[in-house]
Amino acid sequence: MAAESKEQKRLDTLTAFVRSEAKALGFDLCRITRPDAIPQAKARLGEFIDAGRHGTMEWMAESRDRRGDPRTLWSDVRSIVVFGLNYGPDEDPRGILTKADKAAISVYARNRDYHDVIKGRLKEIATRFAARAGADVKVFVDTAPVMEKPLAAAAGLGWQGKHTNLVSREHGSWLFLGSMFTTADLNIDPPEVDHCGSCRACLDICPTDAFPAPYQIDARRCISYLTIEHKGPIDPALRPLIGNRIYGCDDCLAACPWNKFAREASEMKLQAREDLKEPSIASLLDLDDASFRSFFSGSPVKRIGRDRFIRNVLIAAGNSGDRRYVERCQELLRDASPVVRGMAVWALSRLLEAGEFSALAAQRPDESDSDVLNEWNLAGAV
Ligand code: B12
Ligand code: SF4
Ligand code: SF4
């Protein structure tokens, strides 16, 4: 009995330590679960991958066994601490969607890369915790094969809403997640229950109809996937639906009524940079490789590279109906990148009258890339 209560006291002290360290490092939430707490996740991940809903994110299929079960990733793990960092915006991010000359960058990417912000803190907490507990630790944020959302739900940070992301009663949809796996035992928190009820606001607002059913997403239709993860030409049927969203999308998150409890991010590095709140399409179309890297230095946007980024801006230009971009789009027909040239063709096919486009097509630059030739064909300039 005495030994038991001594062990419980040790658990209480260690658990209190990790919570107070998380708070001191600025995490908004910190809760703990066990590695066997997400028994359904593996099968659901399997269904997602078998249906091809991961699109070209091959790394999801390659890591499916480790991703689906934390114990396959690390057999010695005994407790998983999940951290949440609030990145709430100061206004509804959907406001920019009706400003045709502006380009919408999703809230999470309007300042510093959250991977860097969270990873640094996780490393600090891991070092201190390992020393205190005499245990092994590993920390993860986003890019590792860890199913962060079901783990966060099991730990009680919130629940997976019908848009599949974690919703918190305190922070709404605006939470980044990170985790620390450890060989130490800790006190476990209860899971959060689903508070979606009959609401389906996130499902109904999705511009590309990316939810085949509540709680399930088809990434291939999600604008976040299309503009960030997907490398080649974007499905022509989806381009008009993307509007002016050039990097990610927040519509389903922003529609959630639980955001009424959300607060603006207190971490300065996650508060929007003024020049990334409403950049103009015209200024972004002008970026070359060097100016792209410098403008997006420290931002997650940099990760996709200038060519994929300009591809996205060209879609916004094509959707704007604004002939001011015609001249720049014509210049981009000679860009070194095929994905840029191809999307310049599409944008021009939207911005020019049919006769003007045919005249342009008759004098188009020599082209050998099959994707770009396909764009000319699709646009009717055979
Ligand atoms: C791949 C990925 C994407 C893909 C696929 C999205 C997805 N929903 O899976 C794409 C590129 C589309 C994407 C987009 C975004 N992402 Co993302 N992404 C990831 C990543 C790397 C893996 C997610 C994953 O494992 N997906 C596989 C599916 C099968 O898992 P799942 O979504 O948990 O699926 C569950 C449900 O389908 C559920 N389910 C299935 N059937 C049923 C039935 C019932 C009845 C129930 C109850 C549940 C249920 O069970 C499954 C298992 O839990 C995570 C980081 C990580 N390592 O976890 C970040 C992550 C999920 N992304 C994040 C963010 C912020 C975004 C965006 C908001 C970015 C943006 N603004 O553009 C969008 C949101 C789009 C959306 N609605 O999901 C955050 C979400 C934070 C949060 N609060 O949840 C994460 C956790 C990164 C982080 N560390 O903070 N992302
Ligand atoms: S992020 Fe946008 S496109 Fe993707 S599921 Fe949500 S609303 Fe749909
Ligand atoms: S918008 Fe409604 S259905 Fe979607 S996650 Fe929020 S509460 Fe759930």
Tab-separated table of C-alpha atoms and ligand atoms in Angstrom:
chain	number	residue	atom	x	y	z
A	1	MET	CA	0.000	0.000	0.000
A	2	ALA	CA	2.801	2.370	0.999
A	3	ALA	CA	4.714	1.494	-2.174
A	4	GLU	CA	1.569	2.072	-4.253
A	5	SER	CA	0.920	5.472	-2.830
A	6	LYS	CA	4.589	6.377	-3.269
A	7	GLU	CA	4.335	5.408	-6.938
A	8	GLN	CA	1.107	7.420	-7.303
A	9	LYS	CA	2.794	10.412	-5.729
A	10	ARG	CA	5.641	10.100	-8.216
A	11	LEU	CA	3.121	10.012	-11.096
A	12	ASP	CA	1.303	13.042	-9.694
A	13	THR	CA	4.542	15.001	-9.394
A	14	LEU	CA	5.733	14.107	-12.910
A	15	THR	CA	2.326	14.861	-14.420
A	16	ALA	CA	2.178	18.211	-12.645
A	17	PHE	CA	5.710	18.929	-13.869
A	18	VAL	CA	4.897	18.350	-17.528
A	19	ARG	CA	1.756	20.493	-17.277
A	20	SER	CA	3.534	23.394	-15.620
A	21	GLU	CA	6.411	23.234	-18.130
A	22	ALA	CA	3.878	23.271	-20.994
A	23	LYS	CA	2.216	26.337	-19.525
A	24	ALA	CA	5.531	28.082	-18.955
A	25	LEU	CA	6.484	27.473	-22.591
A	26	GLY	CA	3.235	29.046	-23.790
A	27	PHE	CA	1.200	25.992	-24.809
A	28	ASP	CA	-2.518	26.608	-24.370
A	29	LEU	CA	-3.436	22.986	-23.720
A	30	CYS	CA	-1.565	19.941	-22.453
A	31	ARG	CA	-3.223	16.613	-21.783
A	32	ILE	CA	-2.158	13.007	-21.613
A	33	THR	CA	-3.287	9.723	-23.138
A	34	ARG	CA	-2.095	6.163	-23.605
A	35	PRO	CA	-0.704	4.704	-26.865
A	36	ASP	CA	-3.562	2.169	-27.047
A	37	ALA	CA	-6.246	4.874	-26.790
A	38	ILE	CA	-7.062	5.135	-30.525
A	39	PRO	CA	-8.040	1.577	-31.528
A	40	GLN	CA	-10.235	2.687	-34.476
A	41	ALA	CA	-7.703	5.029	-36.032
A	42	LYS	CA	-5.683	2.414	-37.898
A	43	ALA	CA	-8.674	0.922	-39.712
A	44	ARG	CA	-10.027	4.380	-40.565
A	45	LEU	CA	-6.677	5.481	-41.885
A	46	GLY	CA	-6.632	2.256	-43.922
A	47	GLU	CA	-10.050	3.050	-45.419
A	48	PHE	CA	-8.896	6.582	-46.285
A	49	ILE	CA	-5.791	5.291	-48.054
A	50	ASP	CA	-7.486	2.324	-49.760
A	51	ALA	CA	-10.054	4.727	-51.217
A	52	GLY	CA	-7.172	6.810	-52.605
A	53	ARG	CA	-8.265	9.857	-50.617
A	54	HIS	CA	-4.667	10.766	-49.799
A	55	GLY	CA	-4.116	11.605	-53.502
A	56	THR	CA	-0.426	12.088	-54.247
A	57	MET	CA	0.625	12.163	-50.564
A	58	GLU	CA	2.423	8.836	-50.995
A	59	TRP	CA	4.167	9.257	-47.645
A	60	MET	CA	0.819	8.526	-45.967
A	61	ALA	CA	0.514	5.127	-47.622
A	62	GLU	CA	4.178	4.297	-47.082
A	63	SER	CA	3.956	4.925	-43.327
A	64	ARG	CA	0.429	3.574	-42.749
A	65	ASP	CA	1.403	0.873	-40.206
A	66	ARG	CA	3.490	3.192	-38.034
A	67	ARG	CA	1.007	6.043	-38.445
A	68	GLY	CA	-2.006	3.957	-37.511
A	69	ASP	CA	-0.659	2.762	-34.161
A	70	PRO	CA	1.770	4.661	-31.895
A	71	ARG	CA	3.075	1.339	-30.542
A	72	THR	CA	4.235	0.322	-34.026
A	73	LEU	CA	6.032	3.631	-34.340
A	74	TRP	CA	7.741	3.143	-30.964
A	75	SER	CA	7.087	-0.075	-29.063
A	76	ASP	CA	8.390	1.296	-25.724
A	77	VAL	CA	6.012	4.263	-25.539
A	78	ARG	CA	3.808	4.249	-22.409
A	79	SER	CA	2.331	7.764	-22.312
A	80	ILE	CA	1.603	10.393	-24.938
A	81	VAL	CA	1.432	14.050	-23.975
A	82	VAL	CA	-0.487	16.125	-26.532
A	83	PHE	CA	-0.012	19.896	-26.700
A	84	GLY	CA	-2.263	22.500	-28.299
A	85	LEU	CA	-1.209	25.986	-29.399
A	86	ASN	CA	-3.889	28.536	-30.213
A	87	TYR	CA	-3.478	30.392	-33.522
A	88	GLY	CA	-6.845	32.165	-33.590
A	89	PRO	CA	-7.149	34.988	-36.166
A	90	ASP	CA	-8.210	38.540	-35.219
A	91	GLU	CA	-11.060	38.497	-37.780
A	92	ASP	CA	-13.094	36.069	-39.850
A	93	PRO	CA	-10.657	34.904	-42.551
A	94	ARG	CA	-13.511	34.510	-45.044
A	95	GLY	CA	-13.756	38.295	-45.442
A	96	ILE	CA	-11.042	38.350	-48.113
A	97	LEU	CA	-12.784	35.795	-50.324
A	98	THR	CA	-14.978	38.457	-51.951
A	99	LYS	CA	-12.064	40.811	-52.698
A	100	ALA	CA	-11.235	39.757	-56.250
A	101	ASP	CA	-7.901	41.609	-56.479
A	102	LYS	CA	-6.573	40.067	-53.253
A	103	ALA	CA	-5.081	36.646	-52.599
A	104	ALA	CA	-6.121	34.595	-49.563
A	105	ILE	CA	-3.386	32.880	-47.568
A	106	SER	CA	-4.811	30.626	-44.872
A	107	VAL	CA	-4.559	31.780	-41.280
A	108	TYR	CA	-1.956	29.230	-40.256
A	109	ALA	CA	0.510	30.484	-42.860
A	110	ARG	CA	0.301	34.231	-42.295
A	111	ASN	CA	3.442	34.435	-40.223
A	112	ARG	CA	6.126	32.033	-38.992
A	113	ASP	CA	6.095	28.319	-39.730
A	114	TYR	CA	4.320	26.651	-36.793
A	115	HIS	CA	6.494	23.568	-37.164
A	116	ASP	CA	9.495	25.668	-36.140
A	117	VAL	CA	7.628	27.443	-33.336
A	118	ILE	CA	6.279	24.209	-31.821
A	119	LYS	CA	9.308	21.998	-32.434
A	120	GLY	CA	11.584	24.341	-30.486
A	121	ARG	CA	9.259	24.271	-27.499
A	122	LEU	CA	8.747	20.516	-27.667
A	123	LYS	CA	12.496	19.977	-27.643
A	124	GLU	CA	12.845	22.164	-24.554
A	125	ILE	CA	10.100	20.369	-22.686
A	126	ALA	CA	11.472	16.967	-23.756
A	127	THR	CA	14.955	17.733	-22.459
A	128	ARG	CA	13.662	18.912	-19.092
A	129	PHE	CA	11.176	16.070	-18.769
A	130	ALA	CA	13.687	13.350	-19.707
A	131	ALA	CA	16.105	14.624	-17.090
A	132	ARG	CA	13.403	14.810	-14.429
A	133	ALA	CA	11.712	11.465	-15.212
A	134	GLY	CA	14.812	9.493	-16.153
A	135	ALA	CA	12.804	8.300	-19.165
A	136	ASP	CA	13.184	8.314	-22.936
A	137	VAL	CA	11.193	10.818	-24.984
A	138	LYS	CA	10.465	11.628	-28.633
A	139	VAL	CA	8.666	14.710	-29.883
A	140	PHE	CA	6.555	15.124	-33.012
A	141	VAL	CA	4.747	17.857	-34.842
A	142	ASP	CA	2.817	17.261	-38.040
A	143	THR	CA	5.395	15.681	-40.325
A	144	ALA	CA	6.011	12.444	-38.358
A	145	PRO	CA	3.782	9.372	-38.876
A	146	VAL	CA	1.607	10.161	-35.865
A	147	MET	CA	-2.183	10.594	-35.951
A	148	GLU	CA	-2.262	13.760	-33.933
A	149	LYS	CA	-6.012	14.460	-34.100
A	150	PRO	CA	-7.326	11.151	-32.704
A	151	LEU	CA	-4.598	11.230	-30.057
A	152	ALA	CA	-5.564	14.782	-29.098
A	153	ALA	CA	-9.229	13.744	-28.897
A	154	ALA	CA	-8.347	10.731	-26.741
A	155	ALA	CA	-6.353	13.014	-24.440
A	156	GLY	CA	-9.376	15.328	-24.185
A	157	LEU	CA	-8.032	18.490	-25.891
A	158	GLY	CA	-11.219	18.501	-27.940
A	159	TRP	CA	-13.091	16.265	-30.357
A	160	GLN	CA	-12.714	15.547	-34.061
A	161	GLY	CA	-15.434	17.619	-35.657
A	162	LYS	CA	-17.305	16.706	-38.819
A	163	HIS	CA	-14.596	18.615	-40.738
A	164	THR	CA	-12.212	16.005	-39.211
A	165	ASN	CA	-10.081	18.564	-37.377
A	166	LEU	CA	-9.897	18.880	-33.639
A	167	VAL	CA	-12.378	21.346	-32.148
A	168	SER	CA	-11.843	22.689	-28.656
A	169	ARG	CA	-14.529	24.139	-26.436
A	170	GLU	CA	-12.088	26.906	-25.475
A	171	HIS	CA	-10.279	27.580	-28.763
A	172	GLY	CA	-12.691	26.449	-31.471
A	173	SER	CA	-10.943	25.136	-34.599
A	174	TRP	CA	-7.762	27.198	-34.237
A	175	LEU	CA	-5.321	24.859	-32.522
A	176	PHE	CA	-2.011	23.458	-33.700
A	177	LEU	CA	-1.107	20.085	-32.268
A	178	GLY	CA	2.188	18.533	-31.196
A	179	SER	CA	3.068	15.538	-29.046
A	180	MET	CA	5.671	14.043	-26.766
A	181	PHE	CA	5.921	10.257	-26.556
A	182	THR	CA	7.616	8.898	-23.454
A	183	THR	CA	8.516	5.615	-21.795
A	184	ALA	CA	7.385	7.106	-18.471
A	185	ASP	CA	3.987	6.436	-16.934
A	186	LEU	CA	1.848	9.519	-16.315
A	187	ASN	CA	-1.687	10.190	-15.111
A	188	ILE	CA	-4.141	9.878	-17.969
A	189	ASP	CA	-6.838	12.420	-18.868
A	190	PRO	CA	-10.344	11.452	-20.011
A	191	PRO	CA	-11.311	11.938	-23.683
A	192	GLU	CA	-13.582	14.786	-24.827
A	193	VAL	CA	-17.021	13.910	-26.191
A	194	ASP	CA	-18.360	15.000	-29.593
A	195	HIS	CA	-20.211	18.331	-29.407
A	196	CYS	CA	-21.151	18.652	-33.105
A	197	GLY	CA	-24.741	17.548	-32.572
A	198	SER	CA	-26.919	18.204	-35.619
A	199	CYS	CA	-24.681	21.024	-36.891
A	200	ARG	CA	-23.215	20.597	-40.370
A	201	ALA	CA	-21.983	24.121	-41.085
A	202	CYS	CA	-18.468	22.979	-42.025
A	203	LEU	CA	-19.760	20.321	-44.425
A	204	ASP	CA	-22.122	22.691	-46.201
A	205	ILE	CA	-19.639	25.521	-46.664
A	206	CYS	CA	-16.874	23.526	-48.350
A	207	PRO	CA	-16.463	25.063	-51.822
A	208	THR	CA	-15.203	21.838	-53.410
A	209	ASP	CA	-17.465	19.351	-51.659
A	210	ALA	CA	-14.493	17.569	-50.103
A	211	PHE	CA	-16.450	15.699	-47.418
A	212	PRO	CA	-17.896	12.418	-48.750
A	213	ALA	CA	-19.548	11.975	-45.321
A	214	PRO	CA	-19.403	13.687	-41.929
A	215	TYR	CA	-16.012	13.010	-40.231
A	216	GLN	CA	-14.437	11.960	-43.533
A	217	ILE	CA	-12.447	13.996	-46.011
A	218	ASP	CA	-11.317	13.324	-49.557
A	219	ALA	CA	-8.042	15.231	-49.618
A	220	ARG	CA	-8.033	15.172	-53.428
A	221	ARG	CA	-10.870	17.711	-53.433
A	222	CYS	CA	-9.600	19.845	-50.537
A	223	ILE	CA	-8.157	23.237	-51.516
A	224	SER	CA	-5.539	22.868	-48.820
A	225	TYR	CA	-4.250	19.708	-50.504
A	226	LEU	CA	-4.585	21.131	-54.010
A	227	THR	CA	-2.716	24.366	-53.294
A	228	ILE	CA	-0.076	23.027	-50.872
A	229	GLU	CA	0.558	19.317	-51.242
A	230	HIS	CA	-0.290	18.624	-54.865
A	231	LYS	CA	2.591	19.286	-57.210
A	232	GLY	CA	1.395	19.132	-60.819
A	233	PRO	CA	-1.501	20.722	-62.679
A	234	ILE	CA	-4.716	21.000	-60.638
A	235	ASP	CA	-7.905	19.284	-61.830
A	236	PRO	CA	-9.481	21.830	-64.250
A	237	ALA	CA	-12.967	21.160	-62.829
A	238	LEU	CA	-11.826	22.305	-59.370
A	239	ARG	CA	-9.909	25.439	-60.448
A	240	PRO	CA	-12.948	27.760	-60.635
A	241	LEU	CA	-14.018	26.634	-57.142
A	242	ILE	CA	-10.686	27.628	-55.621
A	243	GLY	CA	-11.511	31.335	-56.060
A	244	ASN	CA	-8.705	33.507	-54.683
A	245	ARG	CA	-7.399	30.946	-52.145
A	246	ILE	CA	-3.725	30.645	-53.044
A	247	TYR	CA	-2.383	28.749	-50.026
A	248	GLY	CA	-4.613	26.505	-47.932
A	249	CYS	CA	-8.219	27.104	-46.993
A	250	ASP	CA	-10.001	27.960	-43.750
A	251	ASP	CA	-13.664	27.838	-44.730
A	252	CYS	CA	-14.661	24.712	-42.815
A	253	LEU	CA	-12.724	25.814	-39.740
A	254	ALA	CA	-14.104	29.356	-39.838
A	255	ALA	CA	-17.712	28.141	-40.173
A	256	CYS	CA	-17.632	26.334	-36.837
A	257	PRO	CA	-19.917	27.871	-34.185
A	258	TRP	CA	-17.468	26.803	-31.458
A	259	ASN	CA	-15.121	29.571	-32.648
A	260	LYS	CA	-17.241	32.032	-30.697
A	261	PHE	CA	-15.145	31.062	-27.689
A	262	ALA	CA	-11.847	31.447	-29.556
A	263	ARG	CA	-9.332	34.158	-28.742
A	264	GLU	CA	-6.671	35.723	-30.929
A	265	ALA	CA	-3.308	33.924	-30.852
A	266	SER	CA	-1.182	35.253	-28.014
A	267	GLU	CA	2.018	34.004	-29.641
A	268	MET	CA	3.291	36.948	-31.708
A	269	LYS	CA	4.981	34.631	-34.205
A	270	LEU	CA	1.550	33.245	-35.101
A	271	GLN	CA	-0.249	36.588	-35.405
A	272	ALA	CA	-0.740	37.606	-39.034
A	273	ARG	CA	1.952	39.665	-40.723
A	274	GLU	CA	0.253	42.789	-42.099
A	275	ASP	CA	1.595	42.154	-45.610
A	276	LEU	CA	0.265	38.575	-45.620
A	277	LYS	CA	-3.283	39.467	-44.569
A	278	GLU	CA	-4.409	40.748	-47.965
A	279	PRO	CA	-1.571	40.640	-50.515
A	280	SER	CA	-2.572	41.727	-54.015
A	281	ILE	CA	-2.655	39.177	-56.812
A	282	ALA	CA	-0.730	41.642	-59.003
A	283	SER	CA	2.220	41.891	-56.606
A	284	LEU	CA	2.444	38.126	-56.102
A	285	LEU	CA	2.371	37.375	-59.835
A	286	ASP	CA	5.606	39.361	-60.135
A	287	LEU	CA	7.608	37.217	-57.698
A	288	ASP	CA	10.651	35.480	-59.101
A	289	ASP	CA	12.526	32.801	-57.186
A	290	ALA	CA	14.684	35.207	-55.157
A	291	SER	CA	11.892	37.624	-54.256
A	292	PHE	CA	9.577	34.713	-53.385
A	293	ARG	CA	12.147	33.295	-50.973
A	294	SER	CA	12.785	36.615	-49.367
A	295	PHE	CA	9.091	37.601	-49.053
A	296	PHE	CA	8.184	34.237	-47.507
A	297	SER	CA	11.302	33.808	-45.399
A	298	GLY	CA	10.368	31.907	-42.197
A	299	SER	CA	6.840	31.252	-43.503
A	300	PRO	CA	5.421	27.806	-44.307
A	301	VAL	CA	4.519	29.141	-47.766
A	302	LYS	CA	8.205	28.964	-48.702
A	303	ARG	CA	7.975	25.180	-48.531
A	304	ILE	CA	6.001	24.848	-51.772
A	305	GLY	CA	8.508	26.823	-53.819
A	306	ARG	CA	7.943	29.700	-56.202
A	307	ASP	CA	6.643	27.669	-59.170
A	308	ARG	CA	3.816	25.904	-57.335
A	309	PHE	CA	2.991	29.181	-55.617
A	310	ILE	CA	2.734	31.114	-58.905
A	311	ARG	CA	0.579	28.264	-60.274
A	312	ASN	CA	-1.857	29.012	-57.427
A	313	VAL	CA	-1.750	32.787	-57.955
A	314	LEU	CA	-2.488	32.256	-61.656
A	315	ILE	CA	-5.623	30.322	-60.708
A	316	ALA	CA	-6.718	33.261	-58.546
A	317	ALA	CA	-5.949	35.630	-61.447
A	318	GLY	CA	-7.971	33.458	-63.825
A	319	ASN	CA	-10.869	33.429	-61.387
A	320	SER	CA	-10.779	37.209	-60.853
A	321	GLY	CA	-12.186	38.162	-64.259
A	322	ASP	CA	-9.791	41.128	-64.116
A	323	ARG	CA	-8.056	41.913	-67.421
A	324	ARG	CA	-5.291	43.816	-65.643
A	325	TYR	CA	-3.420	40.521	-65.310
A	326	VAL	CA	-3.427	39.666	-69.026
A	327	GLU	CA	-0.035	41.196	-69.771
A	328	ARG	CA	1.709	39.450	-66.864
A	329	CYS	CA	0.025	36.152	-67.708
A	330	GLN	CA	1.322	36.452	-71.264
A	331	GLU	CA	4.853	36.952	-69.938
A	332	LEU	CA	4.427	33.841	-67.810
A	333	LEU	CA	3.684	31.784	-70.954
A	334	ARG	CA	7.481	31.895	-71.385
A	335	ASP	CA	8.324	31.043	-67.771
A	336	ALA	CA	10.971	28.362	-67.204
A	337	SER	CA	8.502	26.251	-65.170
A	338	PRO	CA	5.972	24.112	-67.100
A	339	VAL	CA	3.461	24.216	-64.241
A	340	VAL	CA	3.541	28.022	-64.403
A	341	ARG	CA	3.261	28.098	-68.213
A	342	GLY	CA	0.347	25.671	-68.104
A	343	MET	CA	-1.598	27.689	-65.563
A	344	ALA	CA	-0.864	30.924	-67.464
A	345	VAL	CA	-2.628	29.316	-70.447
A	346	TRP	CA	-5.644	28.517	-68.287
A	347	ALA	CA	-5.750	31.998	-66.711
A	348	LEU	CA	-5.621	33.640	-70.154
A	349	SER	CA	-8.373	31.372	-71.434
A	350	ARG	CA	-10.538	32.777	-68.635
A	351	LEU	CA	-9.516	36.417	-68.931
A	352	LEU	CA	-9.595	36.872	-72.703
A	353	GLU	CA	-12.552	36.851	-75.062
A	354	ALA	CA	-12.719	33.688	-77.205
A	355	GLY	CA	-11.475	35.511	-80.330
A	356	GLU	CA	-8.585	37.118	-78.469
A	357	PHE	CA	-7.569	33.785	-76.998
A	358	SER	CA	-7.626	32.107	-80.417
A	359	ALA	CA	-5.416	34.879	-81.813
A	360	LEU	CA	-2.980	34.415	-78.923
A	361	ALA	CA	-2.985	30.634	-79.392
A	362	ALA	CA	-2.127	31.055	-83.074
A	363	GLN	CA	1.098	32.854	-82.111
A	364	ARG	CA	1.896	30.914	-78.975
A	365	PRO	CA	5.501	30.184	-78.052
A	366	ASP	CA	6.956	26.809	-79.074
A	367	GLU	CA	6.046	24.267	-76.419
A	368	SER	CA	7.289	20.718	-75.886
A	369	ASP	CA	6.022	19.961	-72.367
A	370	SER	CA	3.073	17.558	-72.554
A	371	ASP	CA	1.221	19.062	-69.570
A	372	VAL	CA	1.397	22.545	-71.075
A	373	LEU	CA	0.323	21.282	-74.497
A	374	ASN	CA	-2.582	19.616	-72.727
A	375	GLU	CA	-3.586	22.977	-71.229
A	376	TRP	CA	-3.656	24.559	-74.699
A	377	ASN	CA	-5.775	21.656	-75.911
A	378	LEU	CA	-8.131	21.868	-72.956
A	379	ALA	CA	-8.544	25.579	-73.559
A	380	GLY	CA	-9.674	24.806	-77.088
A	381	ALA	CA	-6.581	26.010	-78.935
A	382	VAL	CA	-5.799	22.799	-80.814
B	1	B12	C1	-2.504	14.767	-44.155
B	1	B12	C2	-2.887	16.066	-43.481
B	1	B12	C3	-3.667	16.966	-44.201
B	1	B12	C4	-4.331	16.595	-45.528
B	1	B12	C5	-5.544	15.674	-45.235
B	1	B12	C6	-6.488	16.264	-44.167
B	1	B12	C7	-7.094	15.266	-43.214
B	1	B12	N1	-8.200	15.694	-42.616
B	1	B12	O1	-6.589	14.177	-43.013
B	1	B12	C8	-4.686	18.003	-46.092
B	1	B12	C9	-3.534	18.481	-46.990
B	1	B12	C10	-5.982	18.081	-46.905
B	1	B12	C11	-4.707	18.836	-44.822
B	1	B12	C12	-5.406	20.016	-44.709
B	1	B12	C13	-5.455	20.787	-43.558
B	1	B12	N2	-4.725	20.611	-42.444
B	1	B12	CO1	-3.624	19.039	-42.138
B	1	B12	N3	-2.653	17.499	-41.615
B	1	B12	C14	-2.457	16.348	-42.173
B	1	B12	C15	-1.643	15.426	-41.243
B	1	B12	C16	-0.187	15.460	-41.698
B	1	B12	C17	-2.129	13.972	-41.162
B	1	B12	C18	-3.648	13.828	-40.944
B	1	B12	C19	-4.098	12.397	-41.101
B	1	B12	O2	-3.556	11.507	-40.473
B	1	B12	N4	-5.087	12.165	-41.974
B	1	B12	C20	-5.608	10.839	-42.252
B	1	B12	C21	-7.056	10.746	-41.811
B	1	B12	C22	-7.618	9.346	-42.149
B	1	B12	O3	-7.035	10.907	-40.424
B	1	B12	P1	-8.129	11.765	-39.643
B	1	B12	O4	-8.384	13.046	-40.357
B	1	B12	O5	-7.745	11.799	-38.209
B	1	B12	O6	-9.366	10.792	-39.886
B	1	B12	C23	-10.237	10.516	-38.895
B	1	B12	C24	-11.670	10.743	-39.257
B	1	B12	O7	-11.849	10.492	-40.611
B	1	B12	C25	-12.340	9.789	-38.318
B	1	B12	N5	-13.493	9.092	-38.837
B	1	B12	C26	-13.622	8.390	-39.962
B	1	B12	N6	-14.862	7.894	-40.044
B	1	B12	C27	-15.524	8.291	-38.944
B	1	B12	C28	-16.816	8.069	-38.551
B	1	B12	C29	-17.235	8.580	-37.321
B	1	B12	C30	-18.633	8.341	-36.920
B	1	B12	C31	-16.352	9.342	-36.521
B	1	B12	C32	-16.782	9.919	-35.226
B	1	B12	C33	-15.030	9.585	-36.977
B	1	B12	C34	-14.639	9.042	-38.175
B	1	B12	O8	-11.407	8.774	-37.951
B	1	B12	C35	-10.179	9.026	-38.588
B	1	B12	C36	-9.057	8.633	-37.663
B	1	B12	O9	-9.111	9.387	-36.476
B	1	B12	C37	-1.858	16.147	-39.847
B	1	B12	C38	-0.671	16.065	-38.888
B	1	B12	C39	-0.585	14.709	-38.232
B	1	B12	N7	0.573	14.122	-38.242
B	1	B12	O10	-1.593	14.223	-37.711
B	1	B12	C40	-2.134	17.610	-40.255
B	1	B12	C41	-3.185	18.375	-39.457
B	1	B12	C42	-4.383	17.483	-39.339
B	1	B12	N8	-3.532	19.492	-40.332
B	1	B12	C43	-3.830	20.576	-39.704
B	1	B12	C44	-4.334	21.756	-40.325
B	1	B12	C45	-4.296	23.031	-39.495
B	1	B12	C46	-4.845	21.708	-41.629
B	1	B12	C47	-5.630	22.802	-42.363
B	1	B12	C48	-6.585	23.578	-41.499
B	1	B12	C49	-4.608	23.764	-43.043
B	1	B12	C50	-5.232	24.852	-43.885
B	1	B12	N9	-5.742	25.932	-43.327
B	1	B12	O11	-5.245	24.770	-45.087
B	1	B12	C51	-6.384	21.964	-43.436
B	1	B12	C52	-7.754	21.490	-42.934
B	1	B12	C53	-8.520	20.651	-43.912
B	1	B12	C54	-9.438	19.640	-43.221
B	1	B12	N10	-10.737	19.913	-43.179
B	1	B12	O12	-8.959	18.632	-42.705
B	1	B12	C55	-3.679	20.409	-38.197
B	1	B12	C56	-5.052	20.295	-37.563
B	1	B12	C57	-5.099	20.814	-36.153
B	1	B12	C58	-6.446	20.504	-35.538
B	1	B12	N11	-6.929	21.408	-34.700
B	1	B12	O13	-7.035	19.490	-35.793
B	1	B12	C59	-2.792	19.090	-38.107
B	1	B12	C60	-3.085	18.189	-36.922
B	1	B12	C61	-1.330	19.556	-38.085
B	1	B12	C62	-0.899	20.065	-36.704
B	1	B12	N12	0.142	19.478	-36.156
B	1	B12	O14	-1.455	20.956	-36.125
B	1	B12	N13	-4.000	18.233	-43.822
B	2	SF4	S1	-10.138	23.318	-46.023
B	2	SF4	FE1	-11.561	24.252	-47.519
B	2	SF4	S2	-11.580	22.872	-49.287
B	2	SF4	FE2	-10.629	21.761	-47.562
B	2	SF4	S3	-12.313	20.652	-46.637
B	2	SF4	FE3	-12.192	22.597	-45.527
B	2	SF4	S4	-13.611	23.975	-46.630
B	2	SF4	FE4	-13.231	22.191	-47.965
B	3	SF4	S1	-19.014	23.351	-37.858
B	3	SF4	FE1	-20.529	22.143	-36.685
B	3	SF4	S2	-20.317	20.062	-37.508
B	3	SF4	FE2	-18.476	21.194	-38.131
B	3	SF4	S3	-16.977	20.780	-36.551
B	3	SF4	FE3	-18.027	22.668	-35.935
B	3	SF4	S4	-19.716	21.992	-34.615
B	3	SF4	FE4	-18.977	20.182	-35.714
